[in-house]
Amino acid sequence: LAKTTQPISMDSYEGQEVNITCSHNNIATNDYITWYQQFPSQGPRFIIQGYKTKVTNEVASLFIPADRKSSTLSLPRVSLSDTAVYYCLVGGYSGAGSYQLTFGKGTKLSVIP
Amino acid sequence: DTGVSQDPRHKITKRGQNVTFRCDPISEHNRLYWYRQTLGQGPEFLTYFQNEAQLEKSRLLSDRFSAERPKGSFSTLEIQRTEQGDSAMYLCASSPRGGGGVPPLHFGNGTRLTVT
């Protein structure tokens, strides 16, 4: 399983763009990169997923360079409600009927007014 | 889509007692996962079901833990002879059939277990 490394914490002011980078040097060919958001006392919530280049949805953008050894989650114009832990996961079909998805410790984002 | 529901939300038990948690996944999802999360850590994979078949179990899942998913609908996770180290948030997630990419996990809000 590809191991991921991301900053333990980040601070940002409201209205700024936040970029959280995740390193995954051992990513496999069939692995996808998925980001989740978790608020206290809640389960994680899917944000975005990508395989290569750039993916954008209504919440965030995901940038993946050609070598796929890292990825960057971009949150535009954050608000206080974006204060949460953000997890980068790398995984794909395990061949046993499931998708191997391993959570790291995540990045605790604190948005400051 | 009513989401994944877990019951109870909180459980306090004494060491040595048995506890059982229930998870109701999103109805059309055939995949169901159990994770465990302790304070300051990310969720750790415990076990996975595809329909009613338990296809994977983590080495973290000791003999005291058992999970079932009868008829491929709801699932239960039982912990026998609880220990203080079992105190954690137990999260259930479901996902639809695979298409392109990795199907997103839809998590419930968990059951917080405290073993005294």
PDB file of C-alpha atoms in Angstrom:
ATOM      1  CA  LEU A   1       0.000   0.000   0.000  1.00  0.00           C
ATOM      2  CA  ALA A   2       1.292   3.420  -0.945  1.00  0.00           C
ATOM      3  CA  LYS A   3       2.203   5.471   2.116  1.00  0.00           C
ATOM      4  CA  THR A   4       1.233   9.127   2.193  1.00  0.00           C
ATOM      5  CA  THR A   5       2.900  12.065   3.888  1.00  0.00           C
ATOM      6  CA  GLN A   6       1.114  15.333   4.505  1.00  0.00           C
ATOM      7  CA  PRO A   7       1.637  18.258   6.893  1.00  0.00           C
ATOM      8  CA  ILE A   8       0.267  17.720  10.392  1.00  0.00           C
ATOM      9  CA  SER A   9      -1.366  21.134  10.533  1.00  0.00           C
ATOM     10  CA  MET A  10      -1.931  24.353   8.591  1.00  0.00           C
ATOM     11  CA  ASP A  11      -3.401  27.748   9.437  1.00  0.00           C
ATOM     12  CA  SER A  12      -5.111  30.074   6.987  1.00  0.00           C
ATOM     13  CA  TYR A  13      -7.109  33.282   7.102  1.00  0.00           C
ATOM     14  CA  GLU A  14     -10.651  33.389   5.847  1.00  0.00           C
ATOM     15  CA  GLY A  15     -10.964  34.122   2.154  1.00  0.00           C
ATOM     16  CA  GLN A  16      -7.547  32.779   1.234  1.00  0.00           C
ATOM     17  CA  GLU A  17      -6.799  29.855  -1.046  1.00  0.00           C
ATOM     18  CA  VAL A  18      -5.365  26.858   0.793  1.00  0.00           C
ATOM     19  CA  ASN A  19      -3.150  24.257  -0.809  1.00  0.00           C
ATOM     20  CA  ILE A  20      -2.416  21.001   1.010  1.00  0.00           C
ATOM     21  CA  THR A  21       0.243  18.805  -0.555  1.00  0.00           C
ATOM     22  CA  CYS A  22       0.484  15.069  -0.094  1.00  0.00           C
ATOM     23  CA  SER A  23       3.506  12.956  -1.007  1.00  0.00           C
ATOM     24  CA  HIS A  24       3.026   9.396  -2.197  1.00  0.00           C
ATOM     25  CA  ASN A  25       6.295   8.232  -3.724  1.00  0.00           C
ATOM     26  CA  ASN A  26       5.284   4.568  -3.955  1.00  0.00           C
ATOM     27  CA  ILE A  27       2.004   5.068  -5.766  1.00  0.00           C
ATOM     28  CA  ALA A  28       1.077   2.103  -7.954  1.00  0.00           C
ATOM     29  CA  THR A  29      -0.113   2.246 -11.534  1.00  0.00           C
ATOM     30  CA  ASN A  30      -3.727   1.446 -10.692  1.00  0.00           C
ATOM     31  CA  ASP A  31      -3.918   3.678  -7.600  1.00  0.00           C
ATOM     32  CA  TYR A  32      -6.207   6.678  -7.415  1.00  0.00           C
ATOM     33  CA  ILE A  33      -5.744   9.676  -5.129  1.00  0.00           C
ATOM     34  CA  THR A  34      -8.711  10.544  -2.949  1.00  0.00           C
ATOM     35  CA  TRP A  35      -9.199  13.295  -0.389  1.00  0.00           C
ATOM     36  CA  TYR A  36     -11.603  13.241   2.546  1.00  0.00           C
ATOM     37  CA  GLN A  37     -12.643  15.912   5.056  1.00  0.00           C
ATOM     38  CA  GLN A  38     -13.532  15.168   8.655  1.00  0.00           C
ATOM     39  CA  PHE A  39     -15.181  17.369  11.262  1.00  0.00           C
ATOM     40  CA  PRO A  40     -15.059  16.472  14.985  1.00  0.00           C
ATOM     41  CA  SER A  41     -17.472  13.715  15.990  1.00  0.00           C
ATOM     42  CA  GLN A  42     -18.394  13.001  12.376  1.00  0.00           C
ATOM     43  CA  GLY A  43     -17.287  10.427   9.831  1.00  0.00           C
ATOM     44  CA  PRO A  44     -15.008  11.493   6.975  1.00  0.00           C
ATOM     45  CA  ARG A  45     -16.665  12.975   3.900  1.00  0.00           C
ATOM     46  CA  PHE A  46     -15.458  12.472   0.316  1.00  0.00           C
ATOM     47  CA  ILE A  47     -14.132  15.651  -1.314  1.00  0.00           C
ATOM     48  CA  ILE A  48     -12.446  14.773  -4.578  1.00  0.00           C
ATOM     49  CA  GLN A  49     -10.628  12.016  -6.459  1.00  0.00           C
ATOM     50  CA  GLY A  50      -8.204  11.977  -9.343  1.00  0.00           C
ATOM     51  CA  TYR A  51      -5.770   9.826 -11.267  1.00  0.00           C
ATOM     52  CA  LYS A  52      -3.656  12.358 -13.129  1.00  0.00           C
ATOM     53  CA  THR A  53      -3.522  16.035 -14.188  1.00  0.00           C
ATOM     54  CA  LYS A  54      -6.246  18.228 -12.711  1.00  0.00           C
ATOM     55  CA  VAL A  55      -9.699  17.538 -11.372  1.00  0.00           C
ATOM     56  CA  THR A  56     -12.123  20.210 -10.233  1.00  0.00           C
ATOM     57  CA  ASN A  57     -15.525  20.023  -8.596  1.00  0.00           C
ATOM     58  CA  GLU A  58     -17.749  22.496  -6.791  1.00  0.00           C
ATOM     59  CA  VAL A  59     -15.739  22.179  -3.586  1.00  0.00           C
ATOM     60  CA  ALA A  60     -12.071  21.815  -4.506  1.00  0.00           C
ATOM     61  CA  SER A  61      -9.419  21.195  -7.120  1.00  0.00           C
ATOM     62  CA  LEU A  62      -6.880  18.413  -7.184  1.00  0.00           C
ATOM     63  CA  PHE A  63      -3.565  18.829  -8.979  1.00  0.00           C
ATOM     64  CA  ILE A  64      -1.511  15.748  -9.831  1.00  0.00           C
ATOM     65  CA  PRO A  65       1.851  16.082 -11.625  1.00  0.00           C
ATOM     66  CA  ALA A  66       2.881  13.729 -14.375  1.00  0.00           C
ATOM     67  CA  ASP A  67       4.967  11.480 -12.104  1.00  0.00           C
ATOM     68  CA  ARG A  68       1.995  11.164  -9.673  1.00  0.00           C
ATOM     69  CA  LYS A  69       4.350  11.067  -6.688  1.00  0.00           C
ATOM     70  CA  SER A  70       2.506  13.922  -5.044  1.00  0.00           C
ATOM     71  CA  SER A  71      -0.821  15.699  -5.221  1.00  0.00           C
ATOM     72  CA  THR A  72      -2.167  19.047  -4.050  1.00  0.00           C
ATOM     73  CA  LEU A  73      -5.655  19.701  -2.755  1.00  0.00           C
ATOM     74  CA  SER A  74      -6.681  23.302  -3.380  1.00  0.00           C
ATOM     75  CA  LEU A  75      -9.523  24.891  -1.436  1.00  0.00           C
ATOM     76  CA  PRO A  76     -10.551  28.277  -2.873  1.00  0.00           C
ATOM     77  CA  ARG A  77     -11.480  31.116  -0.519  1.00  0.00           C
ATOM     78  CA  VAL A  78     -11.768  29.125   2.691  1.00  0.00           C
ATOM     79  CA  SER A  79     -14.267  30.004   5.391  1.00  0.00           C
ATOM     80  CA  LEU A  80     -14.408  29.156   9.091  1.00  0.00           C
ATOM     81  CA  SER A  81     -16.544  26.127   8.243  1.00  0.00           C
ATOM     82  CA  ASP A  82     -13.614  24.607   6.352  1.00  0.00           C
ATOM     83  CA  THR A  83     -11.781  24.061   9.640  1.00  0.00           C
ATOM     84  CA  ALA A  84     -11.379  20.292   9.661  1.00  0.00           C
ATOM     85  CA  VAL A  85      -8.914  17.439   9.188  1.00  0.00           C
ATOM     86  CA  TYR A  86      -8.118  16.594   5.573  1.00  0.00           C
ATOM     87  CA  TYR A  87      -6.942  13.113   4.625  1.00  0.00           C
ATOM     88  CA  CYS A  88      -5.076  12.106   1.484  1.00  0.00           C
ATOM     89  CA  LEU A  89      -5.588   8.465   0.500  1.00  0.00           C
ATOM     90  CA  VAL A  90      -3.898   6.507  -2.230  1.00  0.00           C
ATOM     91  CA  GLY A  91      -5.259   3.169  -3.280  1.00  0.00           C
ATOM     92  CA  GLY A  92      -6.911   1.042  -5.875  1.00  0.00           C
ATOM     93  CA  TYR A  93      -8.666  -2.244  -6.402  1.00  0.00           C
ATOM     94  CA  SER A  94      -7.050  -4.850  -4.165  1.00  0.00           C
ATOM     95  CA  GLY A  95      -8.024  -7.861  -6.232  1.00  0.00           C
ATOM     96  CA  ALA A  96      -9.901  -9.343  -3.287  1.00  0.00           C
ATOM     97  CA  GLY A  97     -13.089  -7.531  -4.122  1.00  0.00           C
ATOM     98  CA  SER A  98     -12.285  -4.402  -2.154  1.00  0.00           C
ATOM     99  CA  TYR A  99     -10.433  -1.161  -2.588  1.00  0.00           C
ATOM    100  CA  GLN A 100      -7.512  -0.796  -0.228  1.00  0.00           C
ATOM    101  CA  LEU A 101      -7.836   2.647   1.320  1.00  0.00           C
ATOM    102  CA  THR A 102      -5.495   3.581   4.131  1.00  0.00           C
ATOM    103  CA  PHE A 103      -5.915   6.780   6.100  1.00  0.00           C
ATOM    104  CA  GLY A 104      -2.876   8.598   7.492  1.00  0.00           C
ATOM    105  CA  LYS A 105      -3.005  11.143  10.290  1.00  0.00           C
ATOM    106  CA  GLY A 106      -4.301  13.873   8.030  1.00  0.00           C
ATOM    107  CA  THR A 107      -3.763  17.626   7.987  1.00  0.00           C
ATOM    108  CA  LYS A 108      -5.586  19.696  10.561  1.00  0.00           C
ATOM    109  CA  LEU A 109      -6.599  22.934   8.843  1.00  0.00           C
ATOM    110  CA  SER A 110      -7.501  25.846  11.082  1.00  0.00           C
ATOM    111  CA  VAL A 111      -9.173  28.823   9.412  1.00  0.00           C
ATOM    112  CA  ILE A 112      -8.688  32.078  11.282  1.00  0.00           C
ATOM    113  CA  PRO A 113     -11.168  34.956  11.045  1.00  0.00           C
TER     114      PRO A 113
ATOM    115  CA  ASP B   1     -30.294   8.994   0.118  1.00  0.00           C
ATOM    116  CA  THR B   2     -30.686   8.894   3.876  1.00  0.00           C
ATOM    117  CA  GLY B   3     -26.998   8.271   4.464  1.00  0.00           C
ATOM    118  CA  VAL B   4     -25.241   5.674   6.576  1.00  0.00           C
ATOM    119  CA  SER B   5     -26.657   5.380  10.073  1.00  0.00           C
ATOM    120  CA  GLN B   6     -24.981   3.867  13.083  1.00  0.00           C
ATOM    121  CA  ASP B   7     -26.454   2.887  16.405  1.00  0.00           C
ATOM    122  CA  PRO B   8     -25.811   3.666  19.179  1.00  0.00           C
ATOM    123  CA  ARG B   9     -23.917   6.949  18.901  1.00  0.00           C
ATOM    124  CA  HIS B  10     -22.300   6.440  22.271  1.00  0.00           C
ATOM    125  CA  LYS B  11     -21.686   3.350  24.370  1.00  0.00           C
ATOM    126  CA  ILE B  12     -20.090   3.164  27.809  1.00  0.00           C
ATOM    127  CA  THR B  13     -19.311  -0.294  29.080  1.00  0.00           C
ATOM    128  CA  LYS B  14     -17.256  -1.942  31.767  1.00  0.00           C
ATOM    129  CA  ARG B  15     -14.173  -3.944  30.960  1.00  0.00           C
ATOM    130  CA  GLY B  16     -15.040  -7.539  30.200  1.00  0.00           C
ATOM    131  CA  GLN B  17     -18.524  -6.866  28.889  1.00  0.00           C
ATOM    132  CA  ASN B  18     -19.665  -7.589  25.334  1.00  0.00           C
ATOM    133  CA  VAL B  19     -20.929  -4.832  23.063  1.00  0.00           C
ATOM    134  CA  THR B  20     -22.615  -4.825  19.662  1.00  0.00           C
ATOM    135  CA  PHE B  21     -22.884  -1.980  17.193  1.00  0.00           C
ATOM    136  CA  ARG B  22     -25.176  -1.718  14.217  1.00  0.00           C
ATOM    137  CA  CYS B  23     -24.658  -0.075  10.838  1.00  0.00           C
ATOM    138  CA  ASP B  24     -27.327   0.564   8.212  1.00  0.00           C
ATOM    139  CA  PRO B  25     -25.637   1.403   4.906  1.00  0.00           C
ATOM    140  CA  ILE B  26     -27.084   3.302   1.990  1.00  0.00           C
ATOM    141  CA  SER B  27     -29.574   0.853   0.565  1.00  0.00           C
ATOM    142  CA  GLU B  28     -28.181   0.440  -2.939  1.00  0.00           C
ATOM    143  CA  HIS B  29     -24.567   0.075  -1.780  1.00  0.00           C
ATOM    144  CA  ASN B  30     -23.196  -3.451  -1.900  1.00  0.00           C
ATOM    145  CA  ARG B  31     -19.885  -2.715  -0.167  1.00  0.00           C
ATOM    146  CA  LEU B  32     -19.608  -2.120   3.570  1.00  0.00           C
ATOM    147  CA  TYR B  33     -16.529  -1.268   5.625  1.00  0.00           C
ATOM    148  CA  TRP B  34     -15.784  -1.000   9.335  1.00  0.00           C
ATOM    149  CA  TYR B  35     -13.043   1.331  10.569  1.00  0.00           C
ATOM    150  CA  ARG B  36     -11.797   2.254  14.021  1.00  0.00           C
ATOM    151  CA  GLN B  37     -10.503   5.697  14.932  1.00  0.00           C
ATOM    152  CA  THR B  38      -8.689   6.810  18.076  1.00  0.00           C
ATOM    153  CA  LEU B  39      -8.059  10.395  19.098  1.00  0.00           C
ATOM    154  CA  GLY B  40      -5.643  12.214  16.816  1.00  0.00           C
ATOM    155  CA  GLN B  41      -5.354   9.336  14.374  1.00  0.00           C
ATOM    156  CA  GLY B  42      -6.913   8.613  11.024  1.00  0.00           C
ATOM    157  CA  PRO B  43      -9.438   5.788  10.684  1.00  0.00           C
ATOM    158  CA  GLU B  44      -7.937   2.272  10.644  1.00  0.00           C
ATOM    159  CA  PHE B  45      -9.463  -0.393   8.420  1.00  0.00           C
ATOM    160  CA  LEU B  46     -11.005  -3.336  10.280  1.00  0.00           C
ATOM    161  CA  THR B  47     -13.067  -5.367   7.846  1.00  0.00           C
ATOM    162  CA  TYR B  48     -14.941  -5.306   4.554  1.00  0.00           C
ATOM    163  CA  PHE B  49     -18.092  -6.932   3.178  1.00  0.00           C
ATOM    164  CA  GLN B  50     -19.272  -7.288  -0.368  1.00  0.00           C
ATOM    165  CA  ASN B  51     -22.945  -8.079  -0.055  1.00  0.00           C
ATOM    166  CA  GLU B  52     -23.092 -10.688   2.734  1.00  0.00           C
ATOM    167  CA  ALA B  53     -19.563 -12.023   2.229  1.00  0.00           C
ATOM    168  CA  GLN B  54     -16.806 -10.842   4.548  1.00  0.00           C
ATOM    169  CA  LEU B  55     -13.908 -10.621   2.103  1.00  0.00           C
ATOM    170  CA  GLU B  56     -11.170  -8.940   4.093  1.00  0.00           C
ATOM    171  CA  LYS B  57     -10.165  -8.604   7.720  1.00  0.00           C
ATOM    172  CA  SER B  58      -7.348  -6.523   9.121  1.00  0.00           C
ATOM    173  CA  ARG B  59      -4.735  -8.034  11.380  1.00  0.00           C
ATOM    174  CA  LEU B  60      -6.000  -5.426  13.872  1.00  0.00           C
ATOM    175  CA  LEU B  61      -9.200  -7.447  14.189  1.00  0.00           C
ATOM    176  CA  SER B  62      -8.519  -9.789  17.099  1.00  0.00           C
ATOM    177  CA  ASP B  63     -10.535 -12.915  17.857  1.00  0.00           C
ATOM    178  CA  ARG B  64     -12.676 -10.851  20.216  1.00  0.00           C
ATOM    179  CA  PHE B  65     -14.087  -8.919  17.264  1.00  0.00           C
ATOM    180  CA  SER B  66     -16.685 -10.365  14.937  1.00  0.00           C
ATOM    181  CA  ALA B  67     -18.700  -8.743  12.203  1.00  0.00           C
ATOM    182  CA  GLU B  68     -21.685  -9.930  10.240  1.00  0.00           C
ATOM    183  CA  ARG B  69     -23.806  -8.677   7.397  1.00  0.00           C
ATOM    184  CA  PRO B  70     -26.764 -11.014   7.072  1.00  0.00           C
ATOM    185  CA  LYS B  71     -28.590 -10.795   3.765  1.00  0.00           C
ATOM    186  CA  GLY B  72     -26.204  -8.120   2.599  1.00  0.00           C
ATOM    187  CA  SER B  73     -28.110  -5.328   4.290  1.00  0.00           C
ATOM    188  CA  PHE B  74     -27.271  -3.983   7.760  1.00  0.00           C
ATOM    189  CA  SER B  75     -24.112  -5.027   9.557  1.00  0.00           C
ATOM    190  CA  THR B  76     -23.188  -5.644  13.169  1.00  0.00           C
ATOM    191  CA  LEU B  77     -19.811  -5.443  14.865  1.00  0.00           C
ATOM    192  CA  GLU B  78     -19.481  -7.270  18.165  1.00  0.00           C
ATOM    193  CA  ILE B  79     -16.636  -6.936  20.620  1.00  0.00           C
ATOM    194  CA  GLN B  80     -16.415  -9.617  23.270  1.00  0.00           C
ATOM    195  CA  ARG B  81     -14.662  -9.199  26.626  1.00  0.00           C
ATOM    196  CA  THR B  82     -13.970  -5.532  26.012  1.00  0.00           C
ATOM    197  CA  GLU B  83     -10.662  -4.029  27.079  1.00  0.00           C
ATOM    198  CA  GLN B  84      -9.793  -0.411  27.780  1.00  0.00           C
ATOM    199  CA  GLY B  85      -7.743  -0.366  24.570  1.00  0.00           C
ATOM    200  CA  ASP B  86     -10.949  -0.940  22.618  1.00  0.00           C
ATOM    201  CA  SER B  87     -12.090   2.591  23.484  1.00  0.00           C
ATOM    202  CA  ALA B  88     -12.407   4.354  20.150  1.00  0.00           C
ATOM    203  CA  MET B  89     -14.817   5.639  17.527  1.00  0.00           C
ATOM    204  CA  TYR B  90     -16.101   2.801  15.356  1.00  0.00           C
ATOM    205  CA  LEU B  91     -16.998   4.013  11.887  1.00  0.00           C
ATOM    206  CA  CYS B  92     -19.022   2.251   9.249  1.00  0.00           C
ATOM    207  CA  ALA B  93     -18.888   3.177   5.582  1.00  0.00           C
ATOM    208  CA  SER B  94     -20.613   1.926   2.469  1.00  0.00           C
ATOM    209  CA  SER B  95     -19.833   2.360  -1.187  1.00  0.00           C
ATOM    210  CA  PRO B  96     -21.524   1.552  -4.452  1.00  0.00           C
ATOM    211  CA  ARG B  97     -20.371  -0.876  -7.110  1.00  0.00           C
ATOM    212  CA  GLY B  98     -17.122   0.098  -8.756  1.00  0.00           C
ATOM    213  CA  GLY B  99     -17.130   2.084 -11.930  1.00  0.00           C
ATOM    214  CA  GLY B 100     -14.270   4.281 -12.953  1.00  0.00           C
ATOM    215  CA  GLY B 101     -11.865   5.024 -10.151  1.00  0.00           C
ATOM    216  CA  VAL B 102     -12.342   4.067  -6.527  1.00  0.00           C
ATOM    217  CA  PRO B 103     -15.961   4.317  -5.352  1.00  0.00           C
ATOM    218  CA  PRO B 104     -16.195   6.965  -2.630  1.00  0.00           C
ATOM    219  CA  LEU B 105     -16.806   5.802   0.911  1.00  0.00           C
ATOM    220  CA  HIS B 106     -19.923   7.182   2.578  1.00  0.00           C
ATOM    221  CA  PHE B 107     -19.324   7.191   6.325  1.00  0.00           C
ATOM    222  CA  GLY B 108     -21.748   7.220   9.191  1.00  0.00           C
ATOM    223  CA  ASN B 109     -21.069   9.394  12.213  1.00  0.00           C
ATOM    224  CA  GLY B 110     -19.749   6.480  14.196  1.00  0.00           C
ATOM    225  CA  THR B 111     -20.280   4.832  17.546  1.00  0.00           C
ATOM    226  CA  ARG B 112     -18.040   6.143  20.297  1.00  0.00           C
ATOM    227  CA  LEU B 113     -17.122   3.337  22.683  1.00  0.00           C
ATOM    228  CA  THR B 114     -15.740   4.029  26.143  1.00  0.00           C
ATOM    229  CA  VAL B 115     -14.540   1.064  28.173  1.00  0.00           C
ATOM    230  CA  THR B 116     -14.154   1.807  31.876  1.00  0.00           C
TER     231      THR B 116
END
